[in-house]
Short mmCIF file of C-alpha atoms and ligand atoms in Angstrom, two decimals:
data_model
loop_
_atom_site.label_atom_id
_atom_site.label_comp_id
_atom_site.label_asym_id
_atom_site.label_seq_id
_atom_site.Cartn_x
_atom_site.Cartn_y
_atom_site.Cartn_z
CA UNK A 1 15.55 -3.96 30.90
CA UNK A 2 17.01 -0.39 29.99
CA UNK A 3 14.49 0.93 27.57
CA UNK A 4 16.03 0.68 24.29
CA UNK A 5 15.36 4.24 22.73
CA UNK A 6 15.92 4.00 19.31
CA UNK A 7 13.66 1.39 19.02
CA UNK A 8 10.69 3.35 20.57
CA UNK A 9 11.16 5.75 18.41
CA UNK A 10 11.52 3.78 15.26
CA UNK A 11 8.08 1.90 16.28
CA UNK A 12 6.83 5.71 16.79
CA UNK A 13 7.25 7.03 13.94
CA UNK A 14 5.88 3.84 11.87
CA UNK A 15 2.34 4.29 14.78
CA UNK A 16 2.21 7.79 13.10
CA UNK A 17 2.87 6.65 9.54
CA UNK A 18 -0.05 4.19 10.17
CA UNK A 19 -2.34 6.57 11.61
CA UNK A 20 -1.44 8.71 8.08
CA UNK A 21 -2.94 5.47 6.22
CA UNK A 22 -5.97 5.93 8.32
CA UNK A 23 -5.32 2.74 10.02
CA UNK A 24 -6.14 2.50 13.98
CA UNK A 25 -3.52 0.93 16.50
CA UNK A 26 -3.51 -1.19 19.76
CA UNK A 27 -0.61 -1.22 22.12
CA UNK A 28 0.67 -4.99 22.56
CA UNK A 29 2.67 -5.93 25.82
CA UNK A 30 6.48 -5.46 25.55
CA UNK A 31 8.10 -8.26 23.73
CA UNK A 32 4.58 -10.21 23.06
CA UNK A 33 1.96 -10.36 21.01
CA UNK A 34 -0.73 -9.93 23.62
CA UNK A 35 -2.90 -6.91 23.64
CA UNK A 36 -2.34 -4.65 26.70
CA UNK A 37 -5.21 -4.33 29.19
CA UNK A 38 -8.26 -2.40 27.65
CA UNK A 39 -7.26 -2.34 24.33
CA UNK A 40 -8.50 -4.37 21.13
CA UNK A 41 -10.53 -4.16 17.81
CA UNK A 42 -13.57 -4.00 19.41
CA UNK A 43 -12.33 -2.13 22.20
CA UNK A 44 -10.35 1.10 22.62
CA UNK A 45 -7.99 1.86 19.93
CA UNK A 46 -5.52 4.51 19.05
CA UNK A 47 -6.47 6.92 16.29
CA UNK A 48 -4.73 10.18 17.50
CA UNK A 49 -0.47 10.91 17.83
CA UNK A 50 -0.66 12.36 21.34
CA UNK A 51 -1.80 8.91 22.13
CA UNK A 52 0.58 6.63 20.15
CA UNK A 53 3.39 9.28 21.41
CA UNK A 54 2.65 8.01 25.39
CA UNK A 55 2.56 4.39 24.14
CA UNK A 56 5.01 4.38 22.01
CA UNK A 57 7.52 6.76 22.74
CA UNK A 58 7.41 6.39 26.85
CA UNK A 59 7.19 2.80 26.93
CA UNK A 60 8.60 -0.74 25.07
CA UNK A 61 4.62 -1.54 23.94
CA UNK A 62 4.87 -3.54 21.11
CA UNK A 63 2.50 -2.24 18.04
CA UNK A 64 -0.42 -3.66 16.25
CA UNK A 65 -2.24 -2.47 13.75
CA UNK A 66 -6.13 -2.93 13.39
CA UNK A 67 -6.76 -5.35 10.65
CA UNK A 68 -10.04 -4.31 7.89
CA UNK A 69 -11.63 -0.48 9.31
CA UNK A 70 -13.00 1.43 7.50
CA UNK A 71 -9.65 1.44 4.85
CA UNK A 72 -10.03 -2.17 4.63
CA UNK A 73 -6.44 -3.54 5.95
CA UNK A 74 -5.23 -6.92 5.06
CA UNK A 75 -2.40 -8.91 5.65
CA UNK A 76 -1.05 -11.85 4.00
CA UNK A 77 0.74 -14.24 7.11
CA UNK A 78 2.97 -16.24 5.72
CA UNK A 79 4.35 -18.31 8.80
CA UNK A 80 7.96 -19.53 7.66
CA UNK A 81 10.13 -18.41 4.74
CA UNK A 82 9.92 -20.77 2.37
CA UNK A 83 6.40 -20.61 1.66
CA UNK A 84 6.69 -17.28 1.28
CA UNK A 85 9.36 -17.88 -1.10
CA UNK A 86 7.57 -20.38 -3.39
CA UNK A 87 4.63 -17.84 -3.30
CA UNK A 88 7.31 -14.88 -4.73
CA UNK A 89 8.54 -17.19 -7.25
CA UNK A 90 4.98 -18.25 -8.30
CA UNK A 91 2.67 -14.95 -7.92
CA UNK A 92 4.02 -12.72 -5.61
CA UNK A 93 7.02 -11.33 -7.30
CA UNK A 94 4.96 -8.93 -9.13
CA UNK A 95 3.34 -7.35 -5.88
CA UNK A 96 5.10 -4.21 -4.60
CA UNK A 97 3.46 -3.87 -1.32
CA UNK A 98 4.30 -3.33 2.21
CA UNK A 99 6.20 -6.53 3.28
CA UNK A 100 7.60 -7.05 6.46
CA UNK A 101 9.87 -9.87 8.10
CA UNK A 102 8.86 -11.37 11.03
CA UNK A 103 9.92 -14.15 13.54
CA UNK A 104 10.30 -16.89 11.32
CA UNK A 105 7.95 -15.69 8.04
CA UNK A 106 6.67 -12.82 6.36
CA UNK A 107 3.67 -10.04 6.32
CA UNK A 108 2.45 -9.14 2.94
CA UNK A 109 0.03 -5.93 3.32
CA UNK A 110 -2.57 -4.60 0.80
CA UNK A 111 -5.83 -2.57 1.20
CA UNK A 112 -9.45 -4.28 -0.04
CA UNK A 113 -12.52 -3.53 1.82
CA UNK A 114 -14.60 -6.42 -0.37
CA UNK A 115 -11.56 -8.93 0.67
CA UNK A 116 -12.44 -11.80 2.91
CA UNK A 117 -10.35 -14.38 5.24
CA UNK A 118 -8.87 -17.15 3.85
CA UNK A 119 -6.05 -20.01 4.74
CA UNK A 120 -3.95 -22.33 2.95
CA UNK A 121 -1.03 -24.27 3.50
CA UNK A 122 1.54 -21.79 5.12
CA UNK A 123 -0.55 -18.77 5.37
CA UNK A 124 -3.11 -16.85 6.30
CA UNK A 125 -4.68 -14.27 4.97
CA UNK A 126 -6.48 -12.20 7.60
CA UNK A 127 -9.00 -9.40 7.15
CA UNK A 128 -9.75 -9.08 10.81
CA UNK A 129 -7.97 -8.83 13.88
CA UNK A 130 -4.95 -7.40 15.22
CA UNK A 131 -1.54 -7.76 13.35
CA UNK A 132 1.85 -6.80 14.87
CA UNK A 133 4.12 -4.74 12.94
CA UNK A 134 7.72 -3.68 12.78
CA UNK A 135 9.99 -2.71 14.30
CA UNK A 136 8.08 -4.91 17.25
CA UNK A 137 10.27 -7.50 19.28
CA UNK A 138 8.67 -11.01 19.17
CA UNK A 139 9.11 -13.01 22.59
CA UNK A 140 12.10 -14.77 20.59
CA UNK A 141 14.05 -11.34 20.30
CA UNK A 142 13.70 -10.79 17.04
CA UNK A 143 13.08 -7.68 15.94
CA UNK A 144 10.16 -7.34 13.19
CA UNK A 145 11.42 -4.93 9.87
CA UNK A 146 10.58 -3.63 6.69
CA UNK A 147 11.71 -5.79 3.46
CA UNK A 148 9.45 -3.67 1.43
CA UNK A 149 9.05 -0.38 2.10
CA UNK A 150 6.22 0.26 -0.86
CA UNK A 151 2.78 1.74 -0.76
CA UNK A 152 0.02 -0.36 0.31
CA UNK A 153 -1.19 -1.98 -2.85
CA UNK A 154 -5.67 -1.72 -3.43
CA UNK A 155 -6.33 -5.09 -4.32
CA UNK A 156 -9.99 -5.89 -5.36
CA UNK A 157 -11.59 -8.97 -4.87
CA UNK A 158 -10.76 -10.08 -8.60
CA UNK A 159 -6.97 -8.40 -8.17
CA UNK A 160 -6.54 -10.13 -4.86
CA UNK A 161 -7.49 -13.65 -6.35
CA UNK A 162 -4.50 -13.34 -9.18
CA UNK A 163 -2.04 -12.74 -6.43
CA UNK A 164 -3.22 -15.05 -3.98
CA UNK A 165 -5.00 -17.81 -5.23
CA UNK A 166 -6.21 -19.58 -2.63
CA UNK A 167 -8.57 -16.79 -2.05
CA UNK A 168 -11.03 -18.56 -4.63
CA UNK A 169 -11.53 -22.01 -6.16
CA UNK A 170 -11.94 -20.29 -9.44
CA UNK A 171 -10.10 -17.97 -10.64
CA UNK A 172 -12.43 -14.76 -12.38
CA UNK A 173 -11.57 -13.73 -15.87
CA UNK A 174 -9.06 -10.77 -16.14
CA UNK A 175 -11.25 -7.47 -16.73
CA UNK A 176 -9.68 -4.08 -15.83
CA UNK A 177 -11.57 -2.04 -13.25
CA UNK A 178 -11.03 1.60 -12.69
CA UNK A 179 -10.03 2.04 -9.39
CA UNK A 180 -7.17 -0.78 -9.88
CA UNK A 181 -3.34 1.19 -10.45
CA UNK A 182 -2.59 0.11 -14.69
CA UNK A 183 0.91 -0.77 -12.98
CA UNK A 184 -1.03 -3.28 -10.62
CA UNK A 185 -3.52 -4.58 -13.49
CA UNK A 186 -0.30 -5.15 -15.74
CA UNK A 187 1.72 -7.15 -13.19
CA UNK A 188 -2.00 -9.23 -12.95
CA UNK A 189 -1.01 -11.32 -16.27
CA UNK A 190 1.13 -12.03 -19.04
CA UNK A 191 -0.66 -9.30 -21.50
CA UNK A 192 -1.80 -10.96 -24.60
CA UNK A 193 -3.39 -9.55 -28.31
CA UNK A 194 -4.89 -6.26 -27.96
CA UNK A 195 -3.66 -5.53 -24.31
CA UNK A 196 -0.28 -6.17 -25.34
CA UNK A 197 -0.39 -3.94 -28.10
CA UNK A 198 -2.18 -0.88 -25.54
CA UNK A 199 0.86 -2.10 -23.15
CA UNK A 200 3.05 -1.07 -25.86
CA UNK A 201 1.65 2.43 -26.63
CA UNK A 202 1.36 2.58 -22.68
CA UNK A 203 5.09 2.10 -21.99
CA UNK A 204 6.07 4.36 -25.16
CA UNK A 205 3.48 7.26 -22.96
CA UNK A 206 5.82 6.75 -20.20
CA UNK A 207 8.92 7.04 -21.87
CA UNK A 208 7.69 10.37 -23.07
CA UNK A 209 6.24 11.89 -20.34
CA UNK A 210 6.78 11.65 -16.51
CA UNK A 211 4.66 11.37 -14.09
CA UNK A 212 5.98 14.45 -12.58
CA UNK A 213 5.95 16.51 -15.55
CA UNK A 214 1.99 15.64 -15.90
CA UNK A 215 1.17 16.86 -12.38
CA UNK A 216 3.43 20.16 -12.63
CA UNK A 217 1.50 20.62 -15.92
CA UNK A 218 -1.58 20.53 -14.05
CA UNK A 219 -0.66 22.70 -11.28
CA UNK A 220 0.34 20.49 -8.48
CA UNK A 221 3.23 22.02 -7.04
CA UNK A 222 5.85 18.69 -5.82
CA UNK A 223 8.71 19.24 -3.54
CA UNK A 224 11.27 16.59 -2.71
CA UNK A 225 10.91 14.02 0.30
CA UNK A 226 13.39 11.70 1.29
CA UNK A 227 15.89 10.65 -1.53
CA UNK A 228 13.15 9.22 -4.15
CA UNK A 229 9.68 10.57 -3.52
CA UNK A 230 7.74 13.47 -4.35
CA UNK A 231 4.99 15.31 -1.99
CA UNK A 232 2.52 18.04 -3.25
CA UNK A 233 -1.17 18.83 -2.14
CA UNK A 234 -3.49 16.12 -3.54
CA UNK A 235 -5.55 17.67 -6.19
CA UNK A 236 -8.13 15.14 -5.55
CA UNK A 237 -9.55 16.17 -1.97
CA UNK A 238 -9.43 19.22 -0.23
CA UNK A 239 -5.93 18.78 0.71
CA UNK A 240 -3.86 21.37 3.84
CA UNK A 241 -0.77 18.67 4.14
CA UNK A 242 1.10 17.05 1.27
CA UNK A 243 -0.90 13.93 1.10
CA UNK A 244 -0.22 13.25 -2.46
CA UNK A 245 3.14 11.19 -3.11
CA UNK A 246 5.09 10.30 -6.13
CA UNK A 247 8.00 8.07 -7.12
CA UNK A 248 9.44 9.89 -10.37
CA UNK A 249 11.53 6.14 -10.62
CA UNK A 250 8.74 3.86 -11.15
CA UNK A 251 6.25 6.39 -12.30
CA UNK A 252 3.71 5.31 -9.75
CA UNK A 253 1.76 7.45 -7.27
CA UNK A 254 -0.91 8.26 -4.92
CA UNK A 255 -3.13 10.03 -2.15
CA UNK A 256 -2.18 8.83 1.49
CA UNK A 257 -5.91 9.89 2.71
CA UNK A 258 -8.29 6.90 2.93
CA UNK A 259 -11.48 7.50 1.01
CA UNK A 260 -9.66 10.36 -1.54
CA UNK A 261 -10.78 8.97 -5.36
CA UNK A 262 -6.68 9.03 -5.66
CA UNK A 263 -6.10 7.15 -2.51
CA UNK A 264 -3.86 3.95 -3.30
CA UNK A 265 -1.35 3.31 -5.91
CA UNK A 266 -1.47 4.64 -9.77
CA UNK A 267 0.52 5.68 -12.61
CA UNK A 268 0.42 8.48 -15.48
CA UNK A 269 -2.61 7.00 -17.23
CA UNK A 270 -4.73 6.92 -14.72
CA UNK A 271 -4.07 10.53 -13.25
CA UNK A 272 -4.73 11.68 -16.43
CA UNK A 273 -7.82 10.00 -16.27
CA UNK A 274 -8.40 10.98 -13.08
CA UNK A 275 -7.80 14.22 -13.62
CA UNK A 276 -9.49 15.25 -16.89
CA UNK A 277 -12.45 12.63 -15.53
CA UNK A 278 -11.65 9.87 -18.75
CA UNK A 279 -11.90 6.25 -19.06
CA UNK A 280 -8.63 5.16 -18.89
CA UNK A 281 -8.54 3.85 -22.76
CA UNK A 282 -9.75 7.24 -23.54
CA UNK A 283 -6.74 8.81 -21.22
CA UNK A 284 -4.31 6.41 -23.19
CA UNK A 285 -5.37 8.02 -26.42
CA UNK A 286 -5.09 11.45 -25.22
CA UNK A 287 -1.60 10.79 -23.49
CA UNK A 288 -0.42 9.23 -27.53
CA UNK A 289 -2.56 11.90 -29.14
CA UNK A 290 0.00 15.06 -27.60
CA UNK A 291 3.26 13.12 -26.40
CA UNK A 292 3.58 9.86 -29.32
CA UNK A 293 1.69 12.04 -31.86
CA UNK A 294 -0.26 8.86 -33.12
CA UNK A 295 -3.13 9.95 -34.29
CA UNK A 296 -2.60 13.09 -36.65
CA UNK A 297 -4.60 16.04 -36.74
CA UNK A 298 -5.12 16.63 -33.07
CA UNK A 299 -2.11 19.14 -32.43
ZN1 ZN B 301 -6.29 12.92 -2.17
#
Protein backbone atom coordinates (compact mmCIF):
# COMPACT_ATOMS: atom_id res chain seq x y z
CA UNK A 1 0.00 0.00 0.00
CA UNK A 2 1.69 3.38 -1.17
CA UNK A 3 1.63 5.45 1.93
CA UNK A 4 -1.02 7.90 1.45
CA UNK A 5 0.70 11.28 2.49
CA UNK A 6 -1.81 13.63 2.98
CA UNK A 7 -3.42 11.57 5.27
CA UNK A 8 -0.33 11.22 7.60
CA UNK A 9 -0.09 14.46 7.76
CA UNK A 10 -3.64 15.39 8.40
CA UNK A 11 -3.61 12.68 11.41
CA UNK A 12 -0.23 14.67 12.38
CA UNK A 13 -1.21 17.67 12.81
CA UNK A 14 -4.58 16.64 14.79
CA UNK A 15 -1.60 14.18 17.29
CA UNK A 16 -0.11 17.72 17.85
CA UNK A 17 -3.40 19.57 18.31
CA UNK A 18 -4.15 16.84 20.95
CA UNK A 19 -0.98 16.99 22.67
CA UNK A 20 -1.92 21.11 22.83
CA UNK A 21 -5.16 19.88 24.87
CA UNK A 22 -2.80 18.10 27.13
CA UNK A 23 -4.16 14.87 26.05
CA UNK A 24 -1.59 11.76 25.65
CA UNK A 25 -1.66 9.46 22.42
CA UNK A 26 -1.09 5.73 21.48
CA UNK A 27 -0.21 4.67 18.00
CA UNK A 28 -2.95 2.05 16.72
CA UNK A 29 -1.95 -0.47 13.85
CA UNK A 30 -2.61 0.83 10.28
CA UNK A 31 -6.18 0.53 9.33
CA UNK A 32 -7.27 -1.07 12.92
CA UNK A 33 -8.14 -0.28 16.04
CA UNK A 34 -5.56 -2.37 17.82
CA UNK A 35 -2.87 -0.76 19.83
CA UNK A 36 0.64 -1.24 18.34
CA UNK A 37 3.11 -3.35 20.33
CA UNK A 38 4.18 -1.59 23.67
CA UNK A 39 1.85 0.97 23.70
CA UNK A 40 -1.44 1.57 25.88
CA UNK A 41 -3.00 3.61 28.80
CA UNK A 42 -1.19 1.97 31.22
CA UNK A 43 1.71 1.56 29.17
CA UNK A 44 3.91 3.89 27.11
CA UNK A 45 2.21 6.78 25.64
CA UNK A 46 3.03 9.72 23.51
CA UNK A 47 3.21 13.11 25.20
CA UNK A 48 5.99 14.85 23.12
CA UNK A 49 5.82 16.00 18.95
CA UNK A 50 9.19 14.50 18.05
CA UNK A 51 7.43 11.35 18.97
CA UNK A 52 3.97 11.67 17.33
CA UNK A 53 6.12 13.18 14.22
CA UNK A 54 7.94 9.37 13.76
CA UNK A 55 4.50 7.75 14.28
CA UNK A 56 2.59 9.74 12.57
CA UNK A 57 4.25 11.39 9.92
CA UNK A 58 6.67 8.23 8.81
CA UNK A 59 4.16 5.67 9.05
CA UNK A 60 0.06 4.84 8.32
CA UNK A 61 -0.39 4.26 12.47
CA UNK A 62 -3.74 4.92 13.11
CA UNK A 63 -4.28 7.46 16.27
CA UNK A 64 -5.85 7.14 19.62
CA UNK A 65 -6.20 9.32 22.08
CA UNK A 66 -5.93 8.45 25.91
CA UNK A 67 -9.34 8.59 27.37
CA UNK A 68 -9.66 10.54 31.31
CA UNK A 69 -5.61 11.84 32.33
CA UNK A 70 -5.09 14.13 34.15
CA UNK A 71 -7.53 16.69 31.75
CA UNK A 72 -10.23 14.29 32.23
CA UNK A 73 -11.14 13.18 28.44
CA UNK A 74 -14.44 11.73 27.61
CA UNK A 75 -16.12 10.54 24.77
CA UNK A 76 -19.63 9.97 24.02
CA UNK A 77 -19.74 6.52 21.42
CA UNK A 78 -22.58 6.58 19.75
CA UNK A 79 -22.39 3.30 17.55
CA UNK A 80 -24.80 4.02 14.46
CA UNK A 81 -26.35 7.27 13.25
CA UNK A 82 -29.56 7.27 14.19
CA UNK A 83 -29.15 7.15 17.76
CA UNK A 84 -27.03 9.75 17.54
CA UNK A 85 -29.59 11.55 15.71
CA UNK A 86 -32.52 11.07 18.15
CA UNK A 87 -29.97 12.15 20.89
CA UNK A 88 -29.32 15.72 18.71
CA UNK A 89 -32.91 16.16 18.32
CA UNK A 90 -33.59 15.43 22.05
CA UNK A 91 -30.44 16.94 24.09
CA UNK A 92 -27.61 17.13 22.08
CA UNK A 93 -28.34 19.89 19.69
CA UNK A 94 -27.33 22.39 22.16
CA UNK A 95 -23.72 20.86 22.71
CA UNK A 96 -20.98 22.48 20.60
CA UNK A 97 -18.25 20.08 21.17
CA UNK A 98 -15.74 18.16 19.30
CA UNK A 99 -17.79 15.61 17.23
CA UNK A 100 -16.41 13.32 14.95
CA UNK A 101 -17.89 10.71 12.34
CA UNK A 102 -16.86 7.43 12.46
CA UNK A 103 -17.49 3.99 10.74
CA UNK A 104 -21.01 3.74 11.09
CA UNK A 105 -21.75 6.37 14.29
CA UNK A 106 -20.48 9.25 15.96
CA UNK A 107 -17.83 10.56 18.79
CA UNK A 108 -19.11 13.29 20.95
CA UNK A 109 -15.99 14.71 23.09
CA UNK A 110 -16.10 16.85 26.30
CA UNK A 111 -13.66 17.29 29.26
CA UNK A 112 -14.92 16.23 33.11
CA UNK A 113 -12.50 14.80 35.47
CA UNK A 114 -15.58 13.93 38.16
CA UNK A 115 -17.39 12.11 35.00
CA UNK A 116 -17.84 8.40 35.21
CA UNK A 117 -18.66 5.44 32.56
CA UNK A 118 -21.90 4.83 31.62
CA UNK A 119 -24.01 2.82 28.71
CA UNK A 120 -27.33 2.92 27.28
CA UNK A 121 -29.01 1.81 24.36
CA UNK A 122 -26.71 2.91 21.38
CA UNK A 123 -23.89 4.37 23.25
CA UNK A 124 -21.34 4.50 25.38
CA UNK A 125 -19.98 6.87 27.24
CA UNK A 126 -16.37 6.08 28.13
CA UNK A 127 -14.08 7.80 30.62
CA UNK A 128 -11.31 5.30 30.24
CA UNK A 129 -9.51 3.69 27.62
CA UNK A 130 -8.26 4.37 24.31
CA UNK A 131 -10.47 6.13 21.62
CA UNK A 132 -9.52 6.43 17.92
CA UNK A 133 -9.76 9.66 16.30
CA UNK A 134 -9.88 11.23 12.89
CA UNK A 135 -8.67 11.30 10.25
CA UNK A 136 -7.94 7.35 11.23
CA UNK A 137 -8.98 4.61 8.58
CA UNK A 138 -11.27 1.95 10.20
CA UNK A 139 -10.60 -1.72 8.79
CA UNK A 140 -13.83 -0.91 6.56
CA UNK A 141 -11.94 2.04 4.73
CA UNK A 142 -13.58 4.63 6.03
CA UNK A 143 -11.89 7.40 6.90
CA UNK A 144 -12.81 8.95 10.50
CA UNK A 145 -13.47 13.18 10.25
CA UNK A 146 -14.41 16.12 11.98
CA UNK A 147 -18.33 17.13 11.90
CA UNK A 148 -17.61 19.54 14.64
CA UNK A 149 -14.69 21.23 14.76
CA UNK A 150 -15.54 23.15 18.34
CA UNK A 151 -13.65 23.38 21.56
CA UNK A 152 -13.89 20.63 23.91
CA UNK A 153 -16.86 21.48 26.03
CA UNK A 154 -16.08 21.13 30.48
CA UNK A 155 -18.97 19.31 31.43
CA UNK A 156 -19.44 18.74 35.25
CA UNK A 157 -21.02 15.96 36.68
CA UNK A 158 -24.42 17.98 37.02
CA UNK A 159 -23.74 19.61 33.25
CA UNK A 160 -22.94 16.20 31.88
CA UNK A 161 -26.27 14.63 33.29
CA UNK A 162 -28.53 17.44 31.28
CA UNK A 163 -26.85 16.44 28.10
CA UNK A 164 -26.67 12.90 28.53
CA UNK A 165 -29.11 11.52 30.65
CA UNK A 166 -28.45 8.24 31.06
CA UNK A 167 -25.53 9.26 33.08
CA UNK A 168 -27.97 9.33 36.24
CA UNK A 169 -31.36 7.94 37.23
CA UNK A 170 -32.16 11.33 38.57
CA UNK A 171 -31.64 14.14 37.13
CA UNK A 172 -29.93 17.06 39.83
CA UNK A 173 -31.63 20.39 40.03
CA UNK A 174 -30.20 23.12 37.67
CA UNK A 175 -27.70 25.34 39.87
CA UNK A 176 -24.99 27.36 38.06
CA UNK A 177 -21.41 26.56 39.05
CA UNK A 178 -18.51 28.77 38.31
CA UNK A 179 -16.27 26.98 36.35
CA UNK A 180 -19.26 25.98 33.82
CA UNK A 181 -19.02 28.52 30.30
CA UNK A 182 -22.72 30.89 30.88
CA UNK A 183 -23.01 29.82 27.04
CA UNK A 184 -22.89 26.05 28.23
CA UNK A 185 -25.16 26.66 31.49
CA UNK A 186 -27.74 28.50 29.09
CA UNK A 187 -27.97 25.77 26.44
CA UNK A 188 -28.52 23.41 29.95
CA UNK A 189 -32.42 24.50 30.04
CA UNK A 190 -35.20 26.39 28.83
CA UNK A 191 -34.43 29.62 31.23
CA UNK A 192 -37.40 30.41 33.27
CA UNK A 193 -38.43 33.64 35.88
CA UNK A 194 -35.49 35.34 37.15
CA UNK A 195 -32.86 33.54 34.87
CA UNK A 196 -34.72 34.52 31.96
CA UNK A 197 -34.87 37.95 32.86
CA UNK A 198 -30.59 37.89 33.75
CA UNK A 199 -30.58 36.01 30.16
CA UNK A 200 -32.07 39.06 28.86
CA UNK A 201 -29.71 41.70 30.37
CA UNK A 202 -26.97 38.99 29.46
CA UNK A 203 -27.68 38.95 25.70
CA UNK A 204 -28.30 42.92 25.68
CA UNK A 205 -24.20 42.82 27.44
CA UNK A 206 -23.29 41.04 24.39
CA UNK A 207 -24.83 43.05 21.92
CA UNK A 208 -22.92 45.91 23.40
CA UNK A 209 -19.73 44.74 23.95
CA UNK A 210 -17.53 42.01 22.29
CA UNK A 211 -15.70 39.69 23.59
CA UNK A 212 -12.76 41.01 21.83
CA UNK A 213 -13.18 44.49 22.71
CA UNK A 214 -13.18 43.32 26.61
CA UNK A 215 -9.83 41.53 26.31
CA UNK A 216 -8.07 44.43 24.18
CA UNK A 217 -9.46 46.64 27.00
CA UNK A 218 -7.64 44.64 29.37
CA UNK A 219 -4.46 44.38 27.63
CA UNK A 220 -4.47 41.12 25.88
CA UNK A 221 -3.05 41.75 22.67
CA UNK A 222 -5.25 39.16 19.86
CA UNK A 223 -3.98 38.54 16.44
CA UNK A 224 -5.93 36.68 13.79
CA UNK A 225 -5.77 32.74 13.28
CA UNK A 226 -7.36 30.96 10.66
CA UNK A 227 -10.50 32.74 9.13
CA UNK A 228 -12.64 33.02 12.55
CA UNK A 229 -10.50 32.79 15.65
CA UNK A 230 -8.50 34.96 17.70
CA UNK A 231 -5.04 33.99 19.60
CA UNK A 232 -3.33 36.23 22.27
CA UNK A 233 -1.24 35.23 25.45
CA UNK A 234 -3.62 33.88 28.13
CA UNK A 235 -3.76 36.36 30.86
CA UNK A 236 -4.63 33.65 33.18
CA UNK A 237 -1.25 31.56 33.44
CA UNK A 238 2.08 32.45 32.76
CA UNK A 239 1.61 32.22 29.14
CA UNK A 240 5.08 32.24 26.19
CA UNK A 241 2.64 30.82 23.19
CA UNK A 242 -0.81 32.10 22.29
CA UNK A 243 -2.76 29.67 24.31
CA UNK A 244 -5.71 31.84 24.74
CA UNK A 245 -8.37 31.57 21.76
CA UNK A 246 -11.40 33.47 20.82
CA UNK A 247 -14.30 33.25 18.38
CA UNK A 248 -15.39 37.06 17.94
CA UNK A 249 -18.74 35.10 16.09
CA UNK A 250 -20.15 33.33 18.95
CA UNK A 251 -18.51 35.35 21.63
CA UNK A 252 -17.09 32.30 23.30
CA UNK A 253 -13.50 31.63 24.38
CA UNK A 254 -10.80 30.00 26.21
CA UNK A 255 -7.23 28.81 27.47
CA UNK A 256 -5.95 25.64 25.50
CA UNK A 257 -3.57 24.74 28.68
CA UNK A 258 -5.09 22.05 30.93
CA UNK A 259 -5.22 23.14 34.54
CA UNK A 260 -5.18 27.26 33.51
CA UNK A 261 -8.43 28.74 35.75
CA UNK A 262 -9.47 29.84 31.93
CA UNK A 263 -8.92 26.48 30.46
CA UNK A 264 -12.25 25.30 28.62
CA UNK A 265 -14.95 27.21 27.01
CA UNK A 266 -16.47 30.79 28.26
CA UNK A 267 -17.98 33.90 27.20
CA UNK A 268 -17.79 37.81 28.10
CA UNK A 269 -19.35 37.39 31.54
CA UNK A 270 -17.32 35.13 32.81
CA UNK A 271 -13.88 36.72 31.68
CA UNK A 272 -14.96 39.59 33.25
CA UNK A 273 -15.41 37.69 36.17
CA UNK A 274 -12.50 36.01 35.75
CA UNK A 275 -10.62 38.73 35.28
CA UNK A 276 -11.63 41.37 37.86
CA UNK A 277 -12.01 38.01 40.33
CA UNK A 278 -16.29 38.54 40.57
CA UNK A 279 -19.07 36.23 40.96
CA UNK A 280 -20.46 36.03 37.81
CA UNK A 281 -23.96 37.86 38.90
CA UNK A 282 -21.73 40.48 40.24
CA UNK A 283 -19.73 40.56 36.64
CA UNK A 284 -23.28 40.79 34.95
CA UNK A 285 -23.97 43.94 36.90
CA UNK A 286 -20.76 45.50 36.22
CA UNK A 287 -20.87 44.57 32.39
CA UNK A 288 -24.89 46.56 32.49
CA UNK A 289 -23.52 49.07 34.97
CA UNK A 290 -20.78 50.69 32.01
CA UNK A 291 -22.12 49.20 28.58
CA UNK A 292 -26.46 49.07 29.20
CA UNK A 293 -26.11 51.94 31.72
CA UNK A 294 -28.83 50.25 34.02
CA UNK A 295 -28.16 51.22 37.08
CA UNK A 296 -27.53 55.13 37.23
CA UNK A 297 -25.00 56.79 39.12
CA UNK A 298 -22.08 54.53 38.50
CA UNK A 299 -20.49 56.42 35.41
ZN1 LIG B 1 -4.45 30.15 30.44
Amino acid sequence: MAPNRALRQARCERAGWWLAQGVELVPLKPRSKELQPGYGPRRARIAALEVARQWFLKTDANLGVVLGGRVGLAVCDWDAAPAYQAWREAQGATLQTLTEQTARGYHVFVWGESLRQAASAGCEFKTRGVCMVSPSVHPSGVVYRLVTEAPIARLTAESARRFFPFLSEAPGQHTPEAGVGLAVMRACGKPTGARAAKDGVVARIKAARSIAAEMTAAGVKLQLAGKTTLVGRCPFHDDHRPSLWVNPESGLWGCNKPGCPAAGTHDLINFRALWRGLSLRAAIKQLADEFLGETPGKR
